[in-house]
PDB file of C-alpha atoms in Angstrom:
ATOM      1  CA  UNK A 982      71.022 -45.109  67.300  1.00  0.00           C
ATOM      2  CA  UNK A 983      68.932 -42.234  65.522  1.00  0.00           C
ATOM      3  CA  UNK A 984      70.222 -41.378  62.110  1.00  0.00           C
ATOM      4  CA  UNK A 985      68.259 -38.228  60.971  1.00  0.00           C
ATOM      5  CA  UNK A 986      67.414 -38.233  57.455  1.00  0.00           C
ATOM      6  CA  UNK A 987      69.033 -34.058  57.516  1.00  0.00           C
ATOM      7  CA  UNK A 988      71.855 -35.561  55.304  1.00  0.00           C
ATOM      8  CA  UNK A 989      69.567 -36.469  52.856  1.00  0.00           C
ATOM      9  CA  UNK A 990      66.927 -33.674  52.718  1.00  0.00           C
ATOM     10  CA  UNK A 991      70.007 -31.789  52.271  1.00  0.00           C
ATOM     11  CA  UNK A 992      71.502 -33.342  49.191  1.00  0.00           C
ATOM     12  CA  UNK A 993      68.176 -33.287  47.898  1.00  0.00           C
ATOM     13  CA  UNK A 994      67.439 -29.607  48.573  1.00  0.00           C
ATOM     14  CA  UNK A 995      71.211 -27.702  48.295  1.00  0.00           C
ATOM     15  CA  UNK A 996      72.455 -30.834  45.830  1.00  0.00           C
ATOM     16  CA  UNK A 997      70.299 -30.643  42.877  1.00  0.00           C
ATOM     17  CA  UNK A 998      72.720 -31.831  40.649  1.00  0.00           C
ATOM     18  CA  UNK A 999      72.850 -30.691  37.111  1.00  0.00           C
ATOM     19  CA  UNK A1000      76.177 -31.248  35.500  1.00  0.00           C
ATOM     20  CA  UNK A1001      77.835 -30.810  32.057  1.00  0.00           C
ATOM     21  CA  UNK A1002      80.153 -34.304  32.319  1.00  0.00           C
ATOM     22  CA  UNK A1003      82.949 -34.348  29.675  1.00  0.00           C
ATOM     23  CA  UNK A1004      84.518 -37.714  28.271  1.00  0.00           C
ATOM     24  CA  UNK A1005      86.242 -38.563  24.872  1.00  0.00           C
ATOM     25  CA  UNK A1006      86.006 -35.008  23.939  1.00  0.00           C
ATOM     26  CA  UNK A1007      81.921 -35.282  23.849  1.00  0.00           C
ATOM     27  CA  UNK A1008      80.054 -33.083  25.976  1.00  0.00           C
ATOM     28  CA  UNK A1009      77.057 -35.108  28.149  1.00  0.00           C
ATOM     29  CA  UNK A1010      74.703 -33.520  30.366  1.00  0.00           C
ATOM     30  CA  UNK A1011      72.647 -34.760  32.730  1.00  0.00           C
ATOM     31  CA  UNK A1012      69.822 -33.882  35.555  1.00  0.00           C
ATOM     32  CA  UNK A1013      69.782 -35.806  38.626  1.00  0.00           C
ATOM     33  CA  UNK A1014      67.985 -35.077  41.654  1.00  0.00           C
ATOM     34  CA  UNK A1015      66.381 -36.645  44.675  1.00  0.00           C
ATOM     35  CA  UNK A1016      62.963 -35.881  46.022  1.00  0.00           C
ATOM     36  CA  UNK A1017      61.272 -37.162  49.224  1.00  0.00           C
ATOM     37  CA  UNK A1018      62.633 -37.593  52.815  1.00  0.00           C
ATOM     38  CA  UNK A1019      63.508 -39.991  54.676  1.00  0.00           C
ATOM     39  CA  UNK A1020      62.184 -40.100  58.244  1.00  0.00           C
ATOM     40  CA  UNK A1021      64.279 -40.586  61.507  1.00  0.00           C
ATOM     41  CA  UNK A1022      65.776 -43.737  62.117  1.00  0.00           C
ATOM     42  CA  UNK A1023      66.704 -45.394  64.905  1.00  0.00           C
ATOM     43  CA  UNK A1024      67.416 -48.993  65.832  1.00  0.00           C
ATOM     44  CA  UNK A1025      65.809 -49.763  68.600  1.00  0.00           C
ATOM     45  CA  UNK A1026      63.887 -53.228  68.066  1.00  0.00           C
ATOM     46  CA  UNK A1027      65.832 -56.742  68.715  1.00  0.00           C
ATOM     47  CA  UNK A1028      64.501 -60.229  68.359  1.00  0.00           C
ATOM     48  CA  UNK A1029      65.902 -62.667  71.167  1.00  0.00           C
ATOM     49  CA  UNK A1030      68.196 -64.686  69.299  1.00  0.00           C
ATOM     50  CA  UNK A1031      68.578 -62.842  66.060  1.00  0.00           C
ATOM     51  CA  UNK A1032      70.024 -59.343  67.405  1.00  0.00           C
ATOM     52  CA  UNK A1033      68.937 -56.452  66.658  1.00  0.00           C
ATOM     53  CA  UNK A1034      66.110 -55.135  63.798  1.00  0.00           C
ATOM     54  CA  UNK A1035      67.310 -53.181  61.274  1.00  0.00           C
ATOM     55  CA  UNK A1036      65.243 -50.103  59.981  1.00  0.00           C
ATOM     56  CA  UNK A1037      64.295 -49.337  56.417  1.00  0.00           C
ATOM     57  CA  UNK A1038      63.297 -46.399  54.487  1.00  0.00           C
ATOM     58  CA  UNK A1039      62.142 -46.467  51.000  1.00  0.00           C
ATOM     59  CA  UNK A1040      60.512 -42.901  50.810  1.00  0.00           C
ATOM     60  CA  UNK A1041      63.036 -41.705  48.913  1.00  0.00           C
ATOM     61  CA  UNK A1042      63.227 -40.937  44.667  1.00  0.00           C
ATOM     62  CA  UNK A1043      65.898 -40.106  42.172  1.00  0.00           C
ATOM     63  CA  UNK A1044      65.599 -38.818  39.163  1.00  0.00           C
ATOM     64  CA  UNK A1045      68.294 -39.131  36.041  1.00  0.00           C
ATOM     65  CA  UNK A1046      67.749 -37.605  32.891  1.00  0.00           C
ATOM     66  CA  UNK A1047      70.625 -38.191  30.655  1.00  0.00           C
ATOM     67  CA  UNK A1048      70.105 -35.380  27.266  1.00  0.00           C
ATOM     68  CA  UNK A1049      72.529 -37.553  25.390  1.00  0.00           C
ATOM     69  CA  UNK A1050      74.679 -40.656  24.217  1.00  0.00           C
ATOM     70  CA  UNK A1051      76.692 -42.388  26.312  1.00  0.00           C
ATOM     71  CA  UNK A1052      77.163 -44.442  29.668  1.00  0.00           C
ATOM     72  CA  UNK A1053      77.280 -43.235  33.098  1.00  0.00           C
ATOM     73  CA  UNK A1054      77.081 -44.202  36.845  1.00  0.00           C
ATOM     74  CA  UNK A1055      75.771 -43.353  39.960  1.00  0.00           C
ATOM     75  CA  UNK A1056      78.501 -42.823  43.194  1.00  0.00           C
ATOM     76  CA  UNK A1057      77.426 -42.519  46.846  1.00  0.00           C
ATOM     77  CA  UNK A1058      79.148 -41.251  49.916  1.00  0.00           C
ATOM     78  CA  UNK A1059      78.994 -39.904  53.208  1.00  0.00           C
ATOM     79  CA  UNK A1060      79.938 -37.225  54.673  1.00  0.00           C
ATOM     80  CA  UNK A1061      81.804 -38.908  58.213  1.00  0.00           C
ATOM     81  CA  UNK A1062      82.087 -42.369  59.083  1.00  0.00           C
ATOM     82  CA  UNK A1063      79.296 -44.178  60.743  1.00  0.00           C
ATOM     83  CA  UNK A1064      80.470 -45.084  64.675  1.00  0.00           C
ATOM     84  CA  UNK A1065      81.785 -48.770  65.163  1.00  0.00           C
ATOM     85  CA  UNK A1066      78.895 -51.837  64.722  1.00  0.00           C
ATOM     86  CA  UNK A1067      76.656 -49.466  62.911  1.00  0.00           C
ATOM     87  CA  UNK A1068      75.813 -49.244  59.206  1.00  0.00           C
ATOM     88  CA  UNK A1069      73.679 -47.430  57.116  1.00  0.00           C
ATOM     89  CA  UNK A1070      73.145 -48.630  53.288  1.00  0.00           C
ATOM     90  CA  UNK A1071      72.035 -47.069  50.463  1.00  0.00           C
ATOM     91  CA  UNK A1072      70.147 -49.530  47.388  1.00  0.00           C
ATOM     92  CA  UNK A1073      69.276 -47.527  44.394  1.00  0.00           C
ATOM     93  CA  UNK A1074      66.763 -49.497  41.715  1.00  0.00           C
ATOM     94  CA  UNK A1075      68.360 -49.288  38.538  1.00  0.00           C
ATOM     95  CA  UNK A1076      66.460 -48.012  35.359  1.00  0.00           C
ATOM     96  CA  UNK A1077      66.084 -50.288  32.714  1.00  0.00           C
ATOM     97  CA  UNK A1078      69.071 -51.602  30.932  1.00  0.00           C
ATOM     98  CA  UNK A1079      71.407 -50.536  34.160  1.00  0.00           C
ATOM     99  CA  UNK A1080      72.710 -52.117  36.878  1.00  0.00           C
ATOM    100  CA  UNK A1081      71.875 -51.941  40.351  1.00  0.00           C
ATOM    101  CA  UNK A1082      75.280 -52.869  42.722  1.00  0.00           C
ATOM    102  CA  UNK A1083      72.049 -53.574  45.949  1.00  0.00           C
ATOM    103  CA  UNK A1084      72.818 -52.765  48.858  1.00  0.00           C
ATOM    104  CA  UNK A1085      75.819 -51.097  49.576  1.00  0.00           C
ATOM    105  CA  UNK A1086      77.542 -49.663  53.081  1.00  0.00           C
ATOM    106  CA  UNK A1087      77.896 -46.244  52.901  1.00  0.00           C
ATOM    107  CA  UNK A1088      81.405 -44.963  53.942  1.00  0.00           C
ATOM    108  CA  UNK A1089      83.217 -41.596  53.397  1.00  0.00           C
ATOM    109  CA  UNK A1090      84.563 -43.268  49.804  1.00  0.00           C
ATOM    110  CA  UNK A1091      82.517 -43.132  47.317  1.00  0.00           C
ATOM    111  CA  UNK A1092      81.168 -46.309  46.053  1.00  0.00           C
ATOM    112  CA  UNK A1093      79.247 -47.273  42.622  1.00  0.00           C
ATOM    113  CA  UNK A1094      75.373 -47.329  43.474  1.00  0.00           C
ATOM    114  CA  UNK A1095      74.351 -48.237  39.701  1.00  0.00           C
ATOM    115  CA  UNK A1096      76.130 -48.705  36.419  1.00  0.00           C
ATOM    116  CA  UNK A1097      75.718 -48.955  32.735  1.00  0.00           C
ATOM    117  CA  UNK A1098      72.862 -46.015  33.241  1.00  0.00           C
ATOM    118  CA  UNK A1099      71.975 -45.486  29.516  1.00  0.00           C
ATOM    119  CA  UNK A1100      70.532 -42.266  28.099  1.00  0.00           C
ATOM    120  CA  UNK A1101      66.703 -41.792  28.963  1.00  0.00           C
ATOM    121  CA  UNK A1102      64.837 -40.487  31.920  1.00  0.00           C
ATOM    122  CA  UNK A1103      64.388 -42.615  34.977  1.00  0.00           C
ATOM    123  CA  UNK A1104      62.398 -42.038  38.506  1.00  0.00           C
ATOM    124  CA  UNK A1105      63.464 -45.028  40.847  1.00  0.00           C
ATOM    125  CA  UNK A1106      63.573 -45.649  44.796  1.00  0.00           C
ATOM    126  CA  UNK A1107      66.285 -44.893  47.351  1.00  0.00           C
ATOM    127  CA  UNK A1108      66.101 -47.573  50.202  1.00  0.00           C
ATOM    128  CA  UNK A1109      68.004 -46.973  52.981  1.00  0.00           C
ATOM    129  CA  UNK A1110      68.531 -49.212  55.633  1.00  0.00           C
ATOM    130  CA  UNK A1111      70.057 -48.822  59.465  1.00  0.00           C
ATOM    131  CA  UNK A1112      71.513 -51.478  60.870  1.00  0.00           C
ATOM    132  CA  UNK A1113      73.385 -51.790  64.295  1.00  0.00           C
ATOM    133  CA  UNK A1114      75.288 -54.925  66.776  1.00  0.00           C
ATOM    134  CA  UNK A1115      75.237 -55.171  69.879  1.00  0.00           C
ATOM    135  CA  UNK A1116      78.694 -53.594  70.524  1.00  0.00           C
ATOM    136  CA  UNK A1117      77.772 -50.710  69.362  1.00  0.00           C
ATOM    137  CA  UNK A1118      75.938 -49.659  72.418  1.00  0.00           C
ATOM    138  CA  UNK A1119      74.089 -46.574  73.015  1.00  0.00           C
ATOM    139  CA  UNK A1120      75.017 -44.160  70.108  1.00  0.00           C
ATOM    140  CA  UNK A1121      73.739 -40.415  70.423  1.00  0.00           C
ATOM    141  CA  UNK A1122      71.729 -38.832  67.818  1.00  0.00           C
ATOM    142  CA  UNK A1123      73.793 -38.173  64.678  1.00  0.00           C
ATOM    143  CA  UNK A1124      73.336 -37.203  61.124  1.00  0.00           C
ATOM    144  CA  UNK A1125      74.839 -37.995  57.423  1.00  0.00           C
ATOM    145  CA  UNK A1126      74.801 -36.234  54.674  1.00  0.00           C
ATOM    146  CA  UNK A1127      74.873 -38.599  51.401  1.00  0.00           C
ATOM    147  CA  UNK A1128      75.991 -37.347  48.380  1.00  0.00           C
ATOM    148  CA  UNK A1129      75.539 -38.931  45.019  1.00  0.00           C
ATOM    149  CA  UNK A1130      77.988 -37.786  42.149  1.00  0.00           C
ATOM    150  CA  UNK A1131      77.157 -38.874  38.264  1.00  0.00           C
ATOM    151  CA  UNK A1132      80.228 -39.636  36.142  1.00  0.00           C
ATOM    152  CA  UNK A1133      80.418 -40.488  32.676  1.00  0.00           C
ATOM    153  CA  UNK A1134      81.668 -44.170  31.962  1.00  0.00           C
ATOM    154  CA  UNK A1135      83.098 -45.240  28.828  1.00  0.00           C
TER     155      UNK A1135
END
């Protein structure tokens, strides 16, 4: 299976988020974007015994700047579901005082990445990670875009 990284790159490039979140009547902005890019991957590796190797990626930054008070948290999606036996996850390090939710499957729901994100400006890693069973077979070449959305928590 070869998950390109395109879905990525392009959140990162066309999804520089900056948005004006409203909650409780009190306006909160914040900057968010991701830098770096993933390369291809593709599981390809198995250990007799254990299955198949699953292939990570850490290349990958985001950066949060929250300009004022507040809470927020970090969502991630994709943009079509990944093909039966294979998963792709997404583990965002939290900044300091939030929490990280670790790994987490990627589907085409979004899911909370990291929570209680406090005001402040954070740069932390992205790891992704492929992983694939046996049933799945021989998948072609596909590609995901992931999308992160910020929303303002109580």
């Amino acid at each position: 299976m070869i998950a390109t990284a395109t879905a990525v790159r392009a959140a990162r490039r066309a999804a520089l988020l900056v948005g004006l979140a409203v909650w409780s009547g009190e306006a909160r902005a914040q900057f968010f974007s991701v830098s770096g890019s993933p390369a291809t991957m593709k599981v390809s590796a198995a250990i007799p015994g254990f299955g198949l190797t699953p292939v990570t990626d850490a290349s990958t930054k985001y950066t949060f700047f929250a300009f004022s008070g507040g809470h927020h948290e970090i969502t991630a999606q994709i943009d079509a579901p990944m093909p039966a036996g294979v998963t792709l996850t997404a583990d965002l390090a939290a900044p300091s005082g939030a929490t990280s939710a670790g790994p987490v499957a990627l589907g085409v729901a979004a899911h909370p990445v990291v929570t209680n994100i406090s005001s402040g400006f954070s740069r932390n890693t992205i790891t992704y990670e492929l992983s694939a069973t046996p049933a799945a077979g021989v998948v072609p070449a596909q590609t995901r875009t992931v999308t992160f959305t910020i929303i303002a928590t109580p």
